[in-house]
Short mmCIF file of C-alpha atoms in Angstrom, two decimals:
data_model
loop_
_atom_site.label_atom_id
_atom_site.label_comp_id
_atom_site.label_asym_id
_atom_site.label_seq_id
_atom_site.Cartn_x
_atom_site.Cartn_y
_atom_site.Cartn_z
CA UNK B 4 -53.33 -5.90 -46.41
CA UNK B 5 -50.06 -5.82 -48.22
CA UNK B 6 -46.56 -5.53 -47.39
CA UNK B 7 -44.09 -4.23 -49.45
CA UNK B 8 -40.64 -2.29 -49.11
CA UNK B 9 -39.77 1.72 -50.37
CA UNK B 10 -37.36 4.35 -49.72
CA UNK B 11 -38.37 7.25 -47.95
CA UNK B 12 -37.04 10.80 -47.38
CA UNK B 13 -36.97 12.30 -43.75
CA UNK B 14 -35.06 15.08 -42.90
CA UNK B 15 -34.87 15.29 -38.76
CA UNK B 16 -32.50 16.69 -35.80
CA UNK B 17 -31.33 15.14 -32.95
CA UNK B 18 -28.01 15.73 -30.70
CA UNK B 19 -25.52 12.63 -31.43
CA UNK B 20 -23.26 12.65 -27.92
CA UNK B 21 -19.60 12.23 -31.18
CA UNK B 22 -16.72 11.63 -29.33
CA UNK B 23 -15.38 14.76 -29.76
CA UNK B 24 -18.52 16.32 -27.96
CA UNK B 25 -17.84 13.89 -25.44
CA UNK B 26 -14.26 15.37 -24.79
CA UNK B 27 -15.27 18.94 -24.67
CA UNK B 28 -18.10 17.94 -21.79
CA UNK B 29 -15.02 16.20 -20.41
CA UNK B 30 -12.33 18.99 -20.82
CA UNK B 31 -14.78 21.61 -18.63
CA UNK B 32 -15.44 19.97 -15.83
CA UNK B 33 -11.83 18.35 -15.15
CA UNK B 34 -10.11 20.61 -12.83
CA UNK B 35 -7.02 22.26 -13.86
CA UNK B 36 -4.17 19.59 -12.44
CA UNK B 37 -6.79 16.56 -14.11
CA UNK B 38 -6.75 18.88 -17.52
CA UNK B 39 -2.46 19.27 -17.26
CA UNK B 40 -2.59 15.28 -16.93
CA UNK B 41 -5.11 14.98 -19.46
CA UNK B 42 -3.41 17.44 -21.84
CA UNK B 43 0.29 15.53 -21.26
CA UNK B 44 -1.21 12.30 -22.07
CA UNK B 45 -2.30 14.06 -25.66
CA UNK B 46 0.94 15.03 -26.18
CA UNK B 47 3.04 11.96 -25.95
CA UNK B 48 0.12 9.88 -27.94
CA UNK B 49 -0.86 12.36 -30.88
CA UNK B 50 2.60 13.35 -32.88
CA UNK B 51 0.80 16.09 -34.18
CA UNK B 52 0.52 18.41 -31.39
CA UNK B 53 3.43 20.54 -29.28
CA UNK B 54 3.31 23.05 -26.42
CA UNK B 55 3.29 26.76 -27.18
CA UNK B 56 6.47 27.87 -25.81
CA UNK B 57 6.09 31.49 -27.45
CA UNK B 58 5.64 33.08 -24.43
CA UNK B 59 8.51 31.47 -22.31
CA UNK B 60 10.76 32.26 -24.97
CA UNK B 61 9.75 35.75 -25.09
CA UNK B 62 10.03 36.33 -21.49
CA UNK B 63 13.42 34.92 -21.58
CA UNK B 64 16.21 37.30 -23.11
CA UNK B 65 17.25 36.33 -26.80
CA UNK B 66 20.82 35.61 -27.65
CA UNK B 67 22.29 37.86 -29.70
CA UNK B 68 20.39 40.64 -26.56
CA UNK B 69 22.80 38.87 -24.44
CA UNK B 70 25.57 38.63 -26.71
CA UNK B 71 25.59 42.53 -27.09
CA UNK B 72 24.67 42.63 -23.25
CA UNK B 73 27.95 41.21 -22.55
CA UNK B 74 30.12 42.76 -25.61
CA UNK B 75 29.28 45.79 -23.51
CA UNK B 76 30.63 44.67 -20.20
CA UNK B 77 33.61 43.32 -21.38
CA UNK B 78 34.38 47.22 -22.46
CA UNK B 79 33.16 48.17 -19.71
CA UNK B 80 35.55 46.71 -18.00
CA UNK B 81 38.56 47.58 -20.76
CA UNK B 82 37.86 50.88 -19.91
CA UNK B 83 38.00 50.87 -16.38
CA UNK B 84 41.17 48.56 -16.82
CA UNK B 85 42.89 51.68 -18.32
CA UNK B 86 42.16 54.12 -15.70
CA UNK B 87 43.14 51.93 -12.70
CA UNK B 88 46.36 51.94 -10.96
CA UNK B 89 48.73 49.29 -11.94
CA UNK B 90 48.84 47.44 -8.39
CA UNK B 91 45.13 46.54 -9.35
CA UNK B 92 46.94 44.22 -11.71
CA UNK B 93 45.34 40.65 -12.19
CA UNK B 94 48.53 39.23 -13.15
CA UNK B 95 49.64 36.87 -10.88
CA UNK B 96 53.55 37.24 -9.90
CA UNK B 97 54.75 32.97 -9.57
CA UNK B 98 58.39 34.51 -8.46
CA UNK B 99 58.67 35.45 -4.98
CA UNK B 100 61.87 38.05 -6.19
CA UNK B 101 59.52 39.08 -8.92
CA UNK B 102 57.30 40.32 -6.41
CA UNK B 103 59.89 41.99 -4.29
CA UNK B 104 61.44 44.12 -7.44
CA UNK B 105 57.64 45.28 -7.87
CA UNK B 106 56.92 46.46 -4.65
CA UNK B 107 60.81 47.58 -3.71
CA UNK B 108 60.79 46.25 -0.39
CA UNK B 109 61.15 43.17 1.24
CA UNK B 110 59.21 40.40 1.64
CA UNK B 111 59.23 39.90 5.33
CA UNK B 112 57.85 43.76 5.99
CA UNK B 113 54.85 43.07 3.28
CA UNK B 114 53.99 39.29 4.73
CA UNK B 115 55.33 39.52 8.83
CA UNK B 116 54.01 36.49 9.08
CA UNK B 117 56.03 34.54 7.62
CA UNK B 118 59.17 35.33 9.97
CA UNK B 119 61.49 35.91 6.67
CA UNK B 120 60.59 32.72 4.99
CA UNK B 121 62.92 31.50 2.49
CA UNK B 122 61.92 32.28 -1.19
CA UNK B 123 62.45 28.38 -2.35
CA UNK B 124 59.78 27.18 0.87
CA UNK B 125 57.07 25.93 -0.38
CA UNK B 126 53.71 26.77 2.18
CA UNK B 127 52.94 23.10 3.14
CA UNK B 128 49.15 22.33 2.56
CA UNK B 129 46.38 21.86 4.86
CA UNK B 130 46.55 17.81 6.61
CA UNK B 131 43.36 15.96 5.41
CA UNK B 132 40.97 15.87 7.87
CA UNK B 133 40.82 12.05 8.32
CA UNK B 134 37.33 12.01 9.46
CA UNK B 135 35.94 13.38 5.90
CA UNK B 136 34.94 10.62 3.10
CA UNK B 137 35.92 10.78 -0.11
CA UNK B 138 32.58 12.76 -1.65
CA UNK B 139 33.60 15.38 0.80
CA UNK B 140 36.54 15.79 -0.12
CA UNK B 141 35.93 16.50 -3.49
CA UNK B 142 35.91 20.08 -4.93
CA UNK B 143 33.46 22.60 -3.95
CA UNK B 144 33.18 23.92 -7.71
CA UNK B 145 32.65 20.39 -9.11
CA UNK B 146 29.30 20.92 -11.10
CA UNK B 147 28.73 16.96 -10.63
CA UNK B 148 27.17 17.31 -6.98
CA UNK B 149 23.12 16.99 -6.47
CA UNK B 150 20.77 19.33 -5.00
CA UNK B 151 18.26 16.27 -3.54
CA UNK B 152 21.44 14.76 -1.62
CA UNK B 153 21.31 18.10 0.56
CA UNK B 154 17.49 18.05 1.33
CA UNK B 155 16.20 15.77 4.64
CA UNK B 156 15.45 12.55 4.31
CA UNK B 157 11.71 12.55 6.13
CA UNK B 158 11.43 9.32 8.33
CA UNK B 159 8.15 7.26 8.61
CA UNK B 160 6.38 5.32 11.51
CA UNK B 161 7.59 2.31 10.50
CA UNK B 162 11.35 3.18 9.80
CA UNK B 163 10.99 4.77 13.28
CA UNK B 164 9.39 1.59 15.02
CA UNK B 165 11.84 -0.87 13.13
CA UNK B 166 15.49 0.96 14.51
CA UNK B 167 14.05 0.85 17.71
CA UNK B 168 12.51 -2.35 17.50
CA UNK B 169 16.51 -3.65 16.21
CA UNK B 170 18.27 -1.34 19.38
CA UNK B 171 14.77 -3.75 21.81
CA UNK B 172 15.26 -7.05 20.39
CA UNK B 173 17.82 -9.48 19.68
CA UNK B 174 16.66 -12.43 19.40
CA UNK B 175 15.66 -13.21 16.15
CA UNK B 176 12.37 -15.16 17.01
CA UNK B 177 11.08 -12.42 18.93
CA UNK B 178 11.71 -9.83 16.04
CA UNK B 179 10.53 -11.15 13.09
CA UNK B 180 7.17 -10.70 15.10
CA UNK B 181 7.94 -7.63 15.76
CA UNK B 182 8.35 -6.60 12.13
CA UNK B 183 5.18 -8.66 11.49
CA UNK B 184 3.32 -6.50 14.32
CA UNK B 185 4.68 -2.94 13.09
CA UNK B 186 3.05 -4.13 9.11
CA UNK B 187 -0.09 -3.86 10.86
CA UNK B 188 0.74 0.00 12.34
CA UNK B 189 -1.95 2.16 10.26
CA UNK B 190 -0.87 5.80 9.50
CA UNK B 191 -2.45 6.75 12.79
CA UNK B 192 -0.33 4.85 14.78
CA UNK B 193 -2.95 1.98 15.80
CA UNK B 194 -2.01 -1.53 15.64
CA UNK B 195 -4.58 -3.26 13.38
CA UNK B 196 -3.82 -6.52 13.02
CA UNK B 197 -5.56 -9.27 15.23
CA UNK B 198 -3.06 -10.89 17.41
CA UNK B 199 -4.00 -14.22 17.30
CA UNK B 200 -4.07 -14.09 13.11
CA UNK B 201 -0.50 -13.01 13.11
CA UNK B 202 0.17 -15.61 15.63
CA UNK B 203 -1.21 -18.39 13.60
CA UNK B 204 0.26 -17.01 10.03
CA UNK B 205 3.79 -17.00 12.19
CA UNK B 206 3.24 -20.05 13.76
CA UNK B 207 4.55 -18.61 17.47
CA UNK B 208 2.95 -18.51 20.58
CA UNK B 209 -0.09 -15.76 20.85
CA UNK B 210 1.83 -15.05 24.58
CA UNK B 211 4.79 -14.63 22.79
CA UNK B 212 2.98 -12.31 20.61
CA UNK B 213 0.72 -10.45 23.50
CA UNK B 214 4.42 -9.91 25.19
CA UNK B 215 6.23 -8.67 21.88
CA UNK B 216 2.89 -5.78 21.43
CA UNK B 217 3.68 -5.05 24.84
CA UNK B 218 7.26 -3.70 24.03
CA UNK B 219 6.14 -2.03 21.04
CA UNK B 220 3.76 0.36 23.10
CA UNK B 221 6.53 1.38 25.01
CA UNK B 222 8.27 3.11 22.19
CA UNK B 223 8.28 6.41 20.98
CA UNK B 224 5.67 8.28 19.71
CA UNK B 225 4.08 7.83 23.80
CA UNK B 226 0.67 5.64 22.73
CA UNK B 227 1.69 4.36 19.48
CA UNK B 228 1.09 0.28 18.60
CA UNK B 229 -2.75 0.66 20.78
CA UNK B 230 -5.03 -1.77 19.74
CA UNK B 231 -7.79 1.05 20.21
CA UNK B 232 -8.81 4.84 21.36
CA UNK B 233 -8.40 3.54 25.34
CA UNK B 234 -5.10 1.55 25.17
CA UNK B 235 -3.77 3.94 23.37
CA UNK B 236 -4.80 6.76 26.16
CA UNK B 237 -4.02 4.47 29.15
CA UNK B 238 -0.09 4.02 27.27
CA UNK B 239 -0.22 7.59 27.47
CA UNK B 240 -1.25 8.22 30.82
CA UNK B 241 0.97 6.00 32.16
CA UNK B 242 3.90 6.96 30.73
CA UNK B 243 2.97 10.46 32.88
CA UNK B 244 1.81 8.64 36.14
CA UNK B 245 -1.24 9.67 36.03
CA UNK B 246 -3.41 6.05 35.40
CA UNK B 247 -5.35 6.09 38.82
CA UNK B 248 -8.40 4.51 39.09
CA UNK B 249 -10.48 7.53 38.94
CA UNK B 250 -8.51 8.00 35.32
CA UNK B 251 -9.13 4.71 34.13
CA UNK B 252 -12.93 4.63 34.38
CA UNK B 253 -12.71 8.45 32.62
CA UNK B 254 -11.84 6.56 29.83
CA UNK B 255 -13.47 3.38 29.85
CA UNK B 256 -16.41 5.61 29.33
CA UNK B 257 -15.30 8.18 26.76
CA UNK B 258 -18.89 8.06 25.56
CA UNK B 259 -20.18 9.94 28.27
CA UNK B 260 -17.13 11.99 28.11
CA UNK B 261 -18.10 12.87 24.46
CA UNK B 262 -21.73 13.17 25.28
CA UNK B 263 -20.63 15.62 28.26
CA UNK B 264 -22.46 14.02 30.61
CA UNK B 265 -20.42 15.01 33.63
CA UNK B 266 -23.19 14.21 36.13
CA UNK B 267 -22.92 10.78 35.09
CA UNK B 268 -18.86 10.73 35.31
CA UNK B 269 -18.42 12.28 37.93
CA UNK B 270 -20.59 9.25 39.75
CA UNK B 271 -18.69 6.61 37.70
CA UNK B 272 -15.46 7.78 38.60
CA UNK B 273 -16.06 9.04 42.22
CA UNK B 274 -15.55 12.83 41.99
CA UNK B 275 -16.31 16.61 42.32
CA UNK B 276 -16.43 19.30 39.82
CA UNK B 277 -12.82 20.38 40.16
CA UNK B 278 -11.21 17.06 39.88
CA UNK B 279 -13.12 15.80 36.91
CA UNK B 280 -12.89 19.00 35.03
CA UNK B 281 -8.59 19.10 35.93
CA UNK B 282 -9.39 14.70 34.54
CA UNK B 283 -10.81 16.14 31.02
CA UNK B 284 -8.17 18.71 30.73
CA UNK B 285 -5.42 16.11 31.62
CA UNK B 286 -7.36 13.79 29.02
CA UNK B 287 -7.37 16.97 26.04
CA UNK B 288 -3.63 17.25 26.10
CA UNK B 289 -3.18 13.86 24.72
CA UNK B 290 -2.97 12.48 21.73
CA UNK B 291 -5.41 10.50 20.24
CA UNK B 292 -3.31 9.79 17.04
CA UNK B 293 0.39 9.58 17.76
CA UNK B 294 1.24 8.37 14.76
CA UNK B 295 0.07 11.09 12.54
CA UNK B 296 3.24 13.17 12.56
CA UNK B 297 4.47 10.69 10.46
CA UNK B 298 4.25 9.36 6.72
CA UNK B 299 2.07 12.72 6.07
CA UNK B 300 1.54 13.70 2.46
CA UNK B 301 2.02 17.40 1.48
CA UNK B 302 -0.33 19.07 1.26
CA UNK B 303 -1.27 20.49 -2.57
CA UNK B 304 -2.29 23.78 -2.90
CA UNK B 305 -5.36 24.96 -4.23
CA UNK B 306 -4.33 27.44 -7.40
CA UNK B 307 -7.05 29.24 -8.71
CA UNK B 308 -8.49 29.01 -12.24
CA UNK B 309 -10.15 32.92 -11.90
CA UNK B 310 -8.61 35.70 -10.64
CA UNK B 311 -10.91 38.77 -9.48
CA UNK B 312 -9.30 42.09 -8.70
CA UNK B 313 -10.79 45.14 -7.74
CA UNK B 314 -10.72 48.02 -10.13
CA UNK B 315 -9.95 52.24 -10.01
CA UNK B 316 -13.81 52.77 -11.37
CA UNK B 317 -15.33 50.03 -8.21
CA UNK B 318 -16.51 47.57 -10.87
CA UNK B 319 -13.73 44.27 -10.79
CA UNK B 320 -11.64 42.87 -13.00
CA UNK B 321 -12.21 39.21 -13.78
CA UNK B 322 -9.18 37.29 -15.85
CA UNK B 323 -8.28 33.40 -16.16
CA UNK B 324 -5.05 32.11 -14.29
CA UNK B 325 -2.88 31.13 -17.24
CA UNK B 326 -0.83 29.92 -15.16
CA UNK B 327 -3.49 26.79 -14.87
CA UNK B 328 -4.21 26.78 -18.91
CA UNK B 329 -2.13 24.67 -20.89
CA UNK B 330 -1.02 25.71 -24.41
CA UNK B 331 -0.97 23.62 -26.98
CA UNK B 332 -0.86 23.63 -31.02
CA UNK B 333 -1.24 21.72 -33.90
CA UNK B 334 2.07 21.35 -36.14
CA UNK B 335 0.56 22.04 -39.68
CA UNK B 336 4.01 22.01 -40.92
CA UNK B 337 5.15 18.66 -40.02
CA UNK B 338 1.88 17.20 -40.62
CA UNK B 339 2.21 18.56 -44.29
CA UNK B 340 5.84 17.08 -44.47
CA UNK B 341 4.56 13.54 -43.17
CA UNK B 342 1.36 13.27 -45.50
CA UNK B 343 3.62 14.13 -48.71
CA UNK B 344 5.65 11.11 -47.89
CA UNK B 345 2.92 8.58 -46.19
CA UNK B 346 1.97 6.14 -49.26
CA UNK B 347 -0.34 3.77 -47.45
CA UNK B 348 -3.87 4.58 -46.96
CA UNK B 349 -3.74 3.43 -43.36
CA UNK B 350 -1.07 5.73 -42.18
CA UNK B 351 -2.96 8.96 -43.97
CA UNK B 352 -5.83 7.45 -42.63
CA UNK B 353 -3.84 7.67 -38.97
CA UNK B 354 -2.20 11.35 -39.47
CA UNK B 355 -6.26 12.14 -40.35
CA UNK B 356 -7.31 11.28 -37.39
CA UNK B 357 -4.79 12.56 -35.31
CA UNK B 358 -5.19 15.70 -37.36
CA UNK B 359 -8.52 15.98 -36.12
CA UNK B 360 -8.22 14.87 -32.47
CA UNK B 361 -5.65 18.25 -32.33
CA UNK B 362 -7.76 20.57 -33.58
CA UNK B 363 -10.73 19.32 -31.53
CA UNK B 364 -8.09 19.68 -28.72
CA UNK B 365 -7.40 22.91 -29.59
CA UNK B 366 -11.12 24.26 -29.74
CA UNK B 367 -11.91 22.77 -26.49
CA UNK B 368 -9.79 24.22 -24.54
CA UNK B 369 -10.29 27.55 -26.05
CA UNK B 370 -14.39 27.16 -25.84
CA UNK B 371 -13.25 25.71 -22.15
CA UNK B 372 -11.15 28.75 -21.03
CA UNK B 373 -14.14 31.04 -22.96
CA UNK B 374 -16.90 29.31 -20.94
CA UNK B 375 -15.04 29.42 -17.42
CA UNK B 376 -14.74 33.29 -17.62
CA UNK B 377 -18.11 33.61 -19.01
CA UNK B 378 -19.33 31.98 -15.85
CA UNK B 379 -16.96 33.30 -13.67
CA UNK B 380 -17.88 37.06 -14.82
CA UNK B 381 -21.55 36.10 -14.04
CA UNK B 382 -20.93 35.42 -10.54
CA UNK B 383 -19.20 38.00 -10.33
CA UNK B 384 -21.96 40.33 -11.11
CA UNK B 385 -24.50 38.04 -9.20
CA UNK B 386 -22.27 38.24 -5.57
CA UNK B 387 -20.60 41.88 -5.81
CA UNK B 388 -22.38 42.60 -2.26
CA UNK B 389 -20.06 39.69 -0.88
CA UNK B 390 -16.58 40.86 -2.77
CA UNK B 391 -17.18 44.07 -1.31
CA UNK B 392 -18.41 44.07 1.94
CA UNK B 393 -18.45 40.02 3.28
CA UNK B 394 -20.35 37.25 3.63
CA UNK B 395 -23.18 38.07 5.06
CA UNK B 396 -24.25 39.87 2.14
CA UNK B 397 -24.27 36.83 -0.08
CA UNK B 398 -27.27 36.51 -2.18
CA UNK B 399 -29.03 33.19 -2.46
CA UNK B 400 -28.02 31.80 -5.98
CA UNK B 401 -28.54 29.00 -8.31
CA UNK B 402 -27.16 27.48 -11.32
CA UNK B 403 -30.58 28.37 -13.24
CA UNK B 404 -30.33 32.15 -12.58
CA UNK B 405 -26.41 31.86 -14.28
CA UNK B 406 -27.61 29.61 -17.24
CA UNK B 407 -29.89 31.95 -18.54
CA UNK B 408 -27.98 35.16 -18.02
CA UNK B 409 -25.72 34.39 -20.05
CA UNK B 410 -27.48 31.75 -22.90
CA UNK B 411 -26.52 28.19 -21.49
CA UNK B 412 -27.33 25.07 -19.93
CA UNK B 413 -27.50 24.47 -16.30
CA UNK B 414 -25.99 21.51 -16.96
CA UNK B 415 -22.96 23.62 -18.61
CA UNK B 416 -22.91 25.89 -15.75
CA UNK B 417 -22.81 23.11 -13.32
CA UNK B 418 -19.67 21.19 -14.86
CA UNK B 419 -18.29 24.88 -15.09
CA UNK B 420 -18.18 25.44 -11.45
CA UNK B 421 -16.92 21.86 -10.38
CA UNK B 422 -13.50 21.88 -9.38
CA UNK B 423 -12.73 25.49 -10.38
CA UNK B 424 -11.40 27.86 -7.44
CA UNK B 425 -11.79 31.74 -7.41
CA UNK B 426 -9.14 34.02 -5.91
CA UNK B 427 -10.52 36.99 -5.03
CA UNK B 428 -9.85 40.20 -1.78
CA UNK B 429 -11.71 37.87 0.64
CA UNK B 430 -9.77 34.17 -0.55
CA UNK B 431 -10.16 31.28 -2.14
CA UNK B 432 -13.32 29.93 -2.75
CA UNK B 433 -14.70 26.94 -5.51
CA UNK B 434 -17.12 28.44 -8.10
CA UNK B 435 -19.76 26.23 -6.45
CA UNK B 436 -19.73 28.48 -3.05
CA UNK B 437 -21.35 31.05 -3.96
CA UNK B 438 -24.84 28.75 -5.12
CA UNK B 439 -26.72 28.65 -2.18
CA UNK B 440 -30.42 28.28 -1.53
CA UNK B 441 -32.93 31.08 -0.14
CA UNK B 442 -34.42 31.44 2.65
CA UNK B 443 -37.45 33.58 2.82
CA UNK B 444 -37.43 37.09 4.94
CA UNK B 445 -40.18 37.82 8.00
CA UNK B 446 -40.39 41.29 6.34
CA UNK B 447 -41.04 40.54 3.15
CA UNK B 448 -38.06 42.17 1.53
CA UNK B 449 -35.16 39.77 -0.30
CA UNK B 450 -34.39 36.75 0.27
CA UNK B 451 -30.91 35.81 2.58
CA UNK B 452 -28.61 33.08 1.27
CA UNK B 453 -28.29 29.79 3.46
CA UNK B 454 -24.21 30.88 3.50
CA UNK B 455 -25.56 34.05 5.24
CA UNK B 456 -27.43 32.85 7.78
CA UNK B 457 -25.05 29.85 8.72
CA UNK B 458 -22.73 32.36 9.40
CA UNK B 459 -24.25 34.73 11.50
CA UNK B 460 -25.78 31.32 13.65
CA UNK B 461 -22.04 30.69 14.26
CA UNK B 462 -21.73 34.45 14.97
CA UNK B 463 -24.48 34.54 17.58
CA UNK B 464 -23.23 31.49 19.35
CA UNK B 465 -19.39 32.83 18.81
CA UNK B 466 -21.04 35.95 21.55
CA UNK B 467 -22.72 34.11 23.95
CA UNK B 468 -21.54 33.64 27.40
CA UNK B 469 -22.03 31.20 29.89
CA UNK B 470 -24.82 33.08 31.70
CA UNK B 471 -26.50 33.04 28.37
CA UNK B 472 -25.87 30.08 26.36
CA UNK B 473 -27.94 30.22 23.38
CA UNK B 474 -30.99 27.86 22.72
CA UNK B 475 -32.11 26.59 18.95
CA UNK B 476 -35.37 28.15 19.95
CA UNK B 477 -34.20 31.24 21.06
CA UNK B 478 -31.81 31.48 17.77
CA UNK B 479 -34.80 31.47 15.63
CA UNK B 480 -36.10 34.51 17.53
CA UNK B 481 -33.38 36.49 17.23
CA UNK B 482 -32.76 35.50 13.73
CA UNK B 483 -36.71 36.39 12.83
CA UNK B 484 -35.83 39.69 14.98
CA UNK B 485 -33.46 40.73 12.15
CA UNK B 486 -35.72 39.65 9.03
CA UNK B 487 -34.56 36.04 8.62
CA UNK B 488 -37.87 33.46 8.55
CA UNK B 489 -36.48 30.07 9.54
CA UNK B 490 -37.65 27.08 11.04
CA UNK B 491 -36.09 25.53 13.85
CA UNK B 492 -35.13 22.16 12.43
CA UNK B 493 -33.04 24.32 9.53
CA UNK B 494 -31.36 26.06 12.61
CA UNK B 495 -30.85 23.02 14.43
CA UNK B 496 -29.50 21.64 10.73
CA UNK B 497 -27.21 24.16 10.03
CA UNK B 498 -25.62 24.34 13.53
CA UNK B 499 -25.01 20.74 13.40
CA UNK B 500 -23.41 21.40 9.87
CA UNK B 501 -21.05 23.91 11.24
CA UNK B 502 -20.36 21.16 13.87
CA UNK B 503 -21.60 23.62 17.04
CA UNK B 504 -22.73 20.91 19.65
CA UNK B 505 -26.36 21.50 21.61
CA UNK B 506 -27.02 23.96 23.72
CA UNK B 507 -27.14 21.89 26.77
CA UNK B 508 -23.62 20.45 25.88
CA UNK B 509 -21.78 23.97 25.61
CA UNK B 510 -23.68 24.89 28.01
CA UNK B 511 -21.52 21.91 30.54
CA UNK B 512 -18.29 23.02 28.00
CA UNK B 513 -18.55 26.38 29.33
CA UNK B 514 -19.27 25.23 32.93
CA UNK B 515 -16.30 23.45 32.79
CA UNK B 516 -13.78 25.51 31.35
CA UNK B 517 -14.90 27.92 33.64
CA UNK B 518 -13.95 25.60 36.83
CA UNK B 519 -10.80 24.73 35.22
CA UNK B 520 -9.54 28.54 35.01
CA UNK B 521 -10.04 29.18 38.46
#
């Protein structure tokens, strides 16, 4: 057997993940905020890209039109001046004698408050406010003021504790320990550091650190600087003068309260049903996170990518939210100018790469918008009953159904529905919300959506009374009577996903609420 080299020509097809294709896939799954950030970075990096501001310029009034409007206003003002009486002149008379001659009377008759003040006497200027600062005495008409100076500053929990520490402690050593303890307080108001570790780091006695921590726990808000939930609730109860032995026993067994094991709590605390209900009501009135009101992060409002409106003929109008779509253009004229003047091969290669990247980015953004609109249109077509009648009419839907309807791959539909939102008359929903699993019908009809079944379970539990608390088996029977074939473990799973306690816990809670209301 002899081995020899030879040449062969073969024609094959293969899918290669080029950088451009990877960029298109990345853009497809980005949210609108991430997309804006990505495009801004590309605008800074690529000199051939620029924002499309044509629509903004079209919305604004052009300068010739503005000048024409200003000329019309001036002409109207001039016409009005011709017909107005002479006493409406805007020309000011400085001399008192001239004013008296024009009005043909003495100034004392016109300005009785002057009490015949001499014509040459000037009106005294108001005295300067001694409490005013130079910045407040500036002219109001100044264009240099900063609007942000009028915005109220949001104080953090650390600042509040530091201010109280400066007023409560004068000893520099204890103040240093107090600042070290404040640095260990988290956003919920709990002191997460170890006292012995802090004392070892500062070289201070543990007793002094404990004493300083006890002082910090007396600061506002009540319950701050506690090391755990039990200590936080105890501080608040002491502030209300309600930390008696039964209450101490209750907060020492919060796990039983969470499980609503009221019989065990009554035995441990030594109280009856009425007293226990009052104690639990007081416990619920406490704040488990005293620092939550500070250091708050502004909630970012959800901006929908697709807007759905009802048409007059009963259909639905689906359109993209143009506010979330960044518009960029390729500056071809700038490329032509620079390409003519560039002489080095490196510069030409760089310009060619920038032009290719810019063209591909514009194409990818356009393709992304078209794909989102196509997927959203199919979702609206599939979930027409939900938009018209509510969540109980939500149909089971999967990615394969939408992908086959629009002629795309399931992975593409999955990327499109990630971090994208649709604004409807029933609220703003993520596109993935409309994809739910199917639950068979007990009567052999059309399958039910899992989200619609969850909504049905919540409705049944909300309508139950204290004397008729529905167990999971009862829920299964009621659902099967309404045409939903579902297993008991599925009902339990949906109930836990909705964060609804079991029937035993709900019965205890309702009985406790009934005793408290009496």
